[in-house]
Amino acid sequence: MKRRDFIKTGAIGLAAPSAVFGETNIKPNKNDPLILSTWKHGLPANDAAWKSLQNGGNAMDAAEAGARVPEADPSITSVGFGGYPDEEGNVTLDACVMDSKGNAGSVAFIQNIKHPVSVARKVMEDTKHVMLVGEGARQFAVSQGFEEMDLLTVESKKAWEEWKKKRREMTPHETHDTISVLAQDKNGDMAGACTTSGWAYKLHGRVGDSPIIGAGLFVDNEIGCAAATGLGEEVIKTTGSFLVVELMRQGYDPTAACEEALNRVIKRHNGNPDFQIAYIAIRKDGEIGSACIKGSFEYALARGGQNKLHKIKGLL
Ligand code: SD4
């Protein structure tokens, strides 16, 4: 069975009902809002994003509200509070946002602040800049009233101490799952947010794709939006999310655009990359798409009063 057929007929091993592939093929009404997020923690993120839309929020409000949920949840060791630290035991966070007007804000390598996604939004809305990093980003956050806190939980510290005994190199898909939230509101406007603690036990100072506009996230309100999860270094080298949106501009449907962006990575690695990347995308007309390199990937889709997890199979 070709992968396309597989997608049309259903998903594998879903805990949640697999109606999604029916849903993705519905010609969505232009006025149907939708939220599309990465991984299982996309479900509670979508709930919060949906609530924000119901309370009159726009796509940017919804995406931010969604991303804040895993940031605050210490049991999610890939994002925000409780995220796995770098090799020196510091939790360093990356996040960005982009709105329907093409505005963008980002923070990278920020420490001791629980909600980097909201700091990124502040950078976008209250400064002339797009990106703040490290100590400067933290100082800016504090100046804006964000509270400082220790983000290393007892559990994450324990995991890091265990890791230190062997110092085995981890790959991102092994240790963490970035949350990316894409939203389209009732006006058809789109926005996105992306937030992560990055590659577990990374070198101190490492920044991934997630805070980099065009890599971890890109929104073009005329065409569509896309976001990434997985090995950030490879997403950056292929300007992944921008590429997915540009491919949609050229006429690729959202899933085909995600696949083509991944095929370029696969080609660079002689057809056999040993890492994972997944993309999610929304086209302006509400059609969604997703693809991953290998294994499987789950995304959460909230639309038409339903919020469900969907699993897709990798290209390889
Ligand atoms: C990074 N892209 O820092 C992130 C990691 C990730 O699922 O998405 N993991 O490279």
GROMACS .gro file of N, CA and C in nm, residues 97-194:
model
  294
   97VAL      N    1   0.712   3.278   1.809
   97VAL     CA    2   0.573   3.294   1.763
   97VAL      C    3   0.575   3.372   1.632
   98MET      N    4   0.470   3.352   1.552
   98MET     CA    5   0.455   3.431   1.430
   98MET      C    6   0.305   3.452   1.410
   99ASP      N    7   0.267   3.574   1.376
   99ASP     CA    8   0.124   3.602   1.364
   99ASP      C    9   0.081   3.616   1.218
  100SER      N   10  -0.045   3.647   1.199
  100SER     CA   11  -0.102   3.648   1.064
  100SER      C   12  -0.054   3.767   0.981
  101LYS      N   13   0.007   3.864   1.047
  101LYS     CA   14   0.056   3.980   0.972
  101LYS      C   15   0.202   3.964   0.935
  102GLY      N   16   0.257   3.848   0.967
  102GLY     CA   17   0.398   3.824   0.936
  102GLY      C   18   0.491   3.879   1.043
  103ASN      N   19   0.437   3.921   1.156
  103ASN     CA   20   0.523   3.962   1.268
  103ASN      C   21   0.578   3.838   1.336
  104ALA      N   22   0.697   3.853   1.394
  104ALA     CA   23   0.758   3.738   1.459
  104ALA      C   24   0.834   3.780   1.583
  105GLY      N   25   0.840   3.689   1.679
  105GLY     CA   26   0.916   3.712   1.801
  105GLY      C   27   0.976   3.581   1.848
  106SER      N   28   1.091   3.593   1.913
  106SER     CA   29   1.163   3.470   1.946
  106SER      C   30   1.256   3.491   2.065
  107VAL      N   31   1.270   3.386   2.144
  107VAL     CA   32   1.375   3.384   2.246
  107VAL      C   33   1.450   3.252   2.234
  108ALA      N   34   1.580   3.259   2.255
  108ALA     CA   35   1.660   3.137   2.249
  108ALA      C   36   1.753   3.132   2.368
  109PHE      N   37   1.781   3.010   2.415
  109PHE     CA   38   1.877   2.991   2.523
  109PHE      C   39   1.839   3.074   2.646
  110ILE      N   40   1.709   3.082   2.670
  110ILE     CA   41   1.662   3.158   2.787
  110ILE      C   42   1.653   3.063   2.906
  111GLN      N   43   1.685   3.113   3.024
  111GLN     CA   44   1.684   3.029   3.144
  111GLN      C   45   1.595   3.090   3.253
  112ASN      N   46   1.542   2.998   3.337
  112ASN     CA   47   1.467   3.039   3.457
  112ASN      C   48   1.334   3.110   3.432
  113ILE      N   49   1.282   3.097   3.312
  113ILE     CA   50   1.152   3.158   3.282
  113ILE      C   51   1.061   3.047   3.228
  114LYS      N   52   0.944   3.031   3.294
  114LYS     CA   53   0.858   2.916   3.263
  114LYS      C   54   0.788   2.926   3.127
  115HIS      N   55   0.758   3.047   3.084
  115HIS     CA   56   0.680   3.060   2.960
  115HIS      C   57   0.754   3.138   2.851
  116PRO      N   58   0.857   3.076   2.794
  116PRO     CA   59   0.930   3.147   2.688
  116PRO      C   60   0.842   3.186   2.570
  117VAL      N   61   0.735   3.111   2.545
  117VAL     CA   62   0.650   3.146   2.431
  117VAL      C   63   0.586   3.284   2.451
  118SER      N   64   0.552   3.314   2.577
  118SER     CA   65   0.491   3.444   2.604
  118SER      C   66   0.596   3.555   2.600
  119VAL      N   67   0.720   3.520   2.637
  119VAL     CA   68   0.828   3.619   2.624
  119VAL      C   69   0.851   3.648   2.474
  120ALA      N   70   0.847   3.543   2.394
  120ALA     CA   71   0.864   3.560   2.248
  120ALA      C   72   0.755   3.653   2.194
  121ARG      N   73   0.635   3.636   2.244
  121ARG     CA   74   0.526   3.723   2.197
  121ARG      C   75   0.550   3.868   2.239
  122LYS      N   76   0.602   3.885   2.360
  122LYS     CA   77   0.635   4.021   2.408
  122LYS      C   78   0.742   4.083   2.319
  123VAL      N   79   0.843   4.001   2.283
  123VAL     CA   80   0.949   4.052   2.194
  123VAL      C   81   0.884   4.100   2.065
  124MET      N   82   0.791   4.019   2.014
  124MET     CA   83   0.724   4.054   1.887
  124MET      C   84   0.644   4.184   1.901
  125GLU      N   85   0.570   4.194   2.010
  125GLU     CA   86   0.474   4.305   2.020
  125GLU      C   87   0.528   4.432   2.085
  126ASP      N   88   0.629   4.415   2.173
  126ASP     CA   89   0.671   4.532   2.250
  126ASP      C   90   0.814   4.576   2.224
  127THR      N   91   0.882   4.515   2.127
  127THR     CA   92   1.016   4.562   2.094
  127THR      C   93   1.026   4.579   1.942
  128LYS      N   94   1.138   4.636   1.900
  128LYS     CA   95   1.161   4.652   1.756
  128LYS      C   96   1.232   4.530   1.701
  129HIS      N   97   1.256   4.431   1.786
  129HIS     CA   98   1.341   4.319   1.746
  129HIS      C   99   1.259   4.193   1.720
  130VAL      N  100   1.326   4.095   1.666
  130VAL     CA  101   1.262   3.964   1.647
  130VAL      C  102   1.313   3.864   1.751
  131MET      N  103   1.441   3.872   1.784
  131MET     CA  104   1.499   3.763   1.862
  131MET      C  105   1.585   3.816   1.977
  132LEU      N  106   1.563   3.762   2.096
  132LEU     CA  107   1.651   3.790   2.209
  132LEU      C  108   1.704   3.658   2.260
  133VAL      N  109   1.830   3.658   2.303
  133VAL     CA  110   1.888   3.532   2.348
  133VAL      C  111   1.945   3.542   2.490
  134GLY      N  112   1.953   3.427   2.553
  134GLY     CA  113   2.026   3.407   2.678
  134GLY      C  114   1.991   3.507   2.787
  135GLU      N  115   2.098   3.563   2.843
  135GLU     CA  116   2.082   3.653   2.957
  135GLU      C  117   1.997   3.776   2.921
  136GLY      N  118   2.015   3.825   2.801
  136GLY     CA  119   1.937   3.941   2.757
  136GLY      C  120   1.789   3.908   2.751
  137ALA      N  121   1.760   3.788   2.703
  137ALA     CA  122   1.620   3.745   2.695
  137ALA      C  123   1.561   3.732   2.835
  138ARG      N  124   1.640   3.677   2.926
  138ARG     CA  125   1.592   3.661   3.065
  138ARG      C  126   1.567   3.798   3.129
  139GLN      N  127   1.662   3.889   3.108
  139GLN     CA  128   1.646   4.023   3.167
  139GLN      C  129   1.522   4.092   3.110
  140PHE      N  130   1.501   4.075   2.980
  140PHE     CA  131   1.383   4.135   2.918
  140PHE      C  132   1.257   4.076   2.980
  141ALA      N  133   1.256   3.944   2.997
  141ALA     CA  134   1.139   3.878   3.055
  141ALA      C  135   1.110   3.934   3.194
  142VAL      N  136   1.215   3.945   3.275
  142VAL     CA  137   1.196   3.996   3.412
  142VAL      C  138   1.142   4.139   3.407
  143SER      N  139   1.195   4.219   3.315
  143SER     CA  140   1.149   4.359   3.303
  143SER      C  141   1.002   4.366   3.263
  144GLN      N  142   0.954   4.260   3.201
  144GLN     CA  143   0.814   4.256   3.159
  144GLN      C  144   0.724   4.189   3.262
  145GLY      N  145   0.782   4.156   3.377
  145GLY     CA  146   0.702   4.102   3.485
  145GLY      C  147   0.696   3.949   3.492
  146PHE      N  148   0.775   3.883   3.409
  146PHE     CA  149   0.778   3.736   3.417
  146PHE      C  150   0.856   3.697   3.542
  147GLU      N  151   0.802   3.596   3.610
  147GLU     CA  152   0.864   3.551   3.734
  147GLU      C  153   0.981   3.457   3.703
  148GLU      N  154   1.084   3.465   3.783
  148GLU     CA  155   1.197   3.373   3.765
  148GLU      C  156   1.177   3.250   3.853
  149MET      N  157   1.214   3.137   3.803
  149MET     CA  158   1.203   3.015   3.884
  149MET      C  159   1.302   2.911   3.838
  150ASP      N  160   1.329   2.814   3.925
  150ASP     CA  161   1.416   2.704   3.888
  150ASP      C  162   1.334   2.606   3.806
  151LEU      N  163   1.377   2.579   3.683
  151LEU     CA  164   1.298   2.494   3.594
  151LEU      C  165   1.337   2.346   3.602
  152LEU      N  166   1.446   2.319   3.675
  152LEU     CA  167   1.492   2.179   3.685
  152LEU      C  168   1.414   2.109   3.797
  153THR      N  169   1.333   2.013   3.760
  153THR     CA  170   1.256   1.940   3.861
  153THR      C  171   1.343   1.827   3.920
  154VAL      N  172   1.297   1.772   4.029
  154VAL     CA  173   1.369   1.661   4.093
  154VAL      C  174   1.384   1.546   3.993
  155GLU      N  175   1.277   1.518   3.918
  155GLU     CA  176   1.279   1.408   3.821
  155GLU      C  177   1.379   1.433   3.708
  156SER      N  178   1.376   1.554   3.653
  156SER     CA  179   1.468   1.585   3.543
  156SER      C  180   1.613   1.585   3.590
  157LYS      N  181   1.632   1.630   3.713
  157LYS     CA  182   1.768   1.631   3.768
  157LYS      C  183   1.818   1.488   3.783
  158LYS      N  184   1.728   1.402   3.828
  158LYS     CA  185   1.764   1.262   3.845
  158LYS      C  186   1.800   1.198   3.710
  159ALA      N  187   1.720   1.227   3.610
  159ALA     CA  188   1.745   1.172   3.477
  159ALA      C  189   1.881   1.221   3.425
  160TRP      N  190   1.909   1.348   3.449
  160TRP     CA  191   2.037   1.406   3.404
  160TRP      C  192   2.153   1.341   3.479
  161GLU      N  193   2.137   1.317   3.608
  161GLU     CA  194   2.243   1.253   3.686
  161GLU      C  195   2.269   1.111   3.638
  162GLU      N  196   2.163   1.042   3.603
  162GLU     CA  197   2.176   0.907   3.545
  162GLU      C  198   2.252   0.914   3.414
  163TRP      N  199   2.212   1.011   3.330
  163TRP     CA  200   2.275   1.026   3.199
  163TRP      C  201   2.425   1.053   3.215
  164LYS      N  202   2.460   1.133   3.316
  164LYS     CA  203   2.600   1.173   3.335
  164LYS      C  204   2.692   1.054   3.360
  165LYS      N  205   2.634   0.946   3.415
  165LYS     CA  206   2.716   0.828   3.446
  165LYS      C  207   2.775   0.768   3.319
  166LYS      N  208   2.697   0.774   3.209
  166LYS     CA  209   2.746   0.714   3.084
  166LYS      C  210   2.770   0.817   2.974
  167ARG      N  211   2.704   0.929   2.984
  167ARG     CA  212   2.712   1.037   2.887
  167ARG      C  213   2.688   0.989   2.744
  168ARG      N  214   2.591   0.900   2.730
  168ARG     CA  215   2.556   0.853   2.596
  168ARG      C  216   2.487   0.965   2.520
  169GLU      N  217   2.527   0.984   2.394
  169GLU     CA  218   2.464   1.090   2.316
  169GLU      C  219   2.319   1.055   2.285
  170MET      N  220   2.230   1.150   2.313
  170MET     CA  221   2.088   1.126   2.288
  170MET      C  222   2.052   1.190   2.155
  171THR      N  223   1.957   1.136   2.088
  171THR     CA  224   1.905   1.205   1.970
  171THR      C  225   1.774   1.272   2.013
  172PRO      N  226   1.738   1.384   1.948
  172PRO     CA  227   1.620   1.457   1.996
  172PRO      C  228   1.494   1.371   2.002
  173HIS      N  229   1.470   1.288   1.903
  173HIS     CA  230   1.344   1.216   1.909
  173HIS      C  231   1.343   1.110   2.019
  174GLU      N  232   1.460   1.082   2.071
  174GLU     CA  233   1.469   0.984   2.178
  174GLU      C  234   1.428   1.047   2.311
  175THR      N  235   1.456   1.172   2.326
  175THR     CA  236   1.442   1.231   2.458
  175THR      C  237   1.338   1.340   2.470
  176HIS      N  238   1.293   1.393   2.361
  176HIS     CA  239   1.198   1.502   2.381
  176HIS      C  240   1.115   1.533   2.259
  177ASP      N  241   1.009   1.602   2.282
  177ASP     CA  242   0.912   1.632   2.179
  177ASP      C  243   0.869   1.777   2.191
  178THR      N  244   0.919   1.855   2.100
  178THR     CA  245   0.882   1.997   2.095
  178THR      C  246   0.733   2.013   2.070
  179ILE      N  247   0.675   2.115   2.131
  179ILE     CA  248   0.536   2.145   2.096
  179ILE      C  249   0.534   2.261   1.997
  180SER      N  250   0.467   2.236   1.887
  180SER     CA  251   0.436   2.342   1.791
  180SER      C  252   0.285   2.347   1.782
  181VAL      N  253   0.230   2.466   1.787
  181VAL     CA  254   0.084   2.483   1.778
  181VAL      C  255   0.055   2.576   1.661
  182LEU      N  256  -0.021   2.527   1.563
  182LEU     CA  257  -0.066   2.611   1.452
  182LEU      C  258  -0.215   2.634   1.469
  183ALA      N  259  -0.258   2.758   1.447
  183ALA     CA  260  -0.399   2.788   1.467
  183ALA      C  261  -0.454   2.869   1.351
  184GLN      N  262  -0.579   2.839   1.318
  184GLN     CA  263  -0.650   2.922   1.220
  184GLN      C  264  -0.782   2.963   1.285
  185ASP      N  265  -0.808   3.092   1.292
  185ASP     CA  266  -0.927   3.139   1.362
  185ASP      C  267  -1.046   3.155   1.267
  186LYS      N  268  -1.156   3.205   1.320
  186LYS     CA  269  -1.280   3.210   1.240
  186LYS      C  270  -1.271   3.308   1.123
  187ASN      N  271  -1.173   3.396   1.128
  187ASN     CA  272  -1.153   3.486   1.014
  187ASN      C  273  -1.063   3.426   0.908
  188GLY      N  274  -1.016   3.305   0.935
  188GLY     CA  275  -0.924   3.240   0.840
  188GLY      C  276  -0.780   3.282   0.861
  189ASP      N  277  -0.756   3.366   0.963
  189ASP     CA  278  -0.619   3.410   0.990
  189ASP      C  279  -0.542   3.300   1.062
  190MET      N  280  -0.413   3.295   1.033
  190MET     CA  281  -0.329   3.189   1.090
  190MET      C  282  -0.215   3.247   1.176
  191ALA      N  283  -0.175   3.168   1.274
  191ALA     CA  284  -0.060   3.205   1.359
  191ALA      C  285   0.000   3.076   1.415
  192GLY      N  286   0.119   3.087   1.470
  192GLY     CA  287   0.181   2.967   1.526
  192GLY      C  288   0.272   3.000   1.643
  193ALA      N  289   0.298   2.896   1.721
  193ALA     CA  290   0.390   2.906   1.835
  193ALA      C  291   0.467   2.776   1.845
  194CYS      N  292   0.590   2.787   1.889
  194CYS     CA  293   0.676   2.669   1.898
  194CYS      C  294   0.761   2.686   2.023
   0.00000   0.00000   0.00000
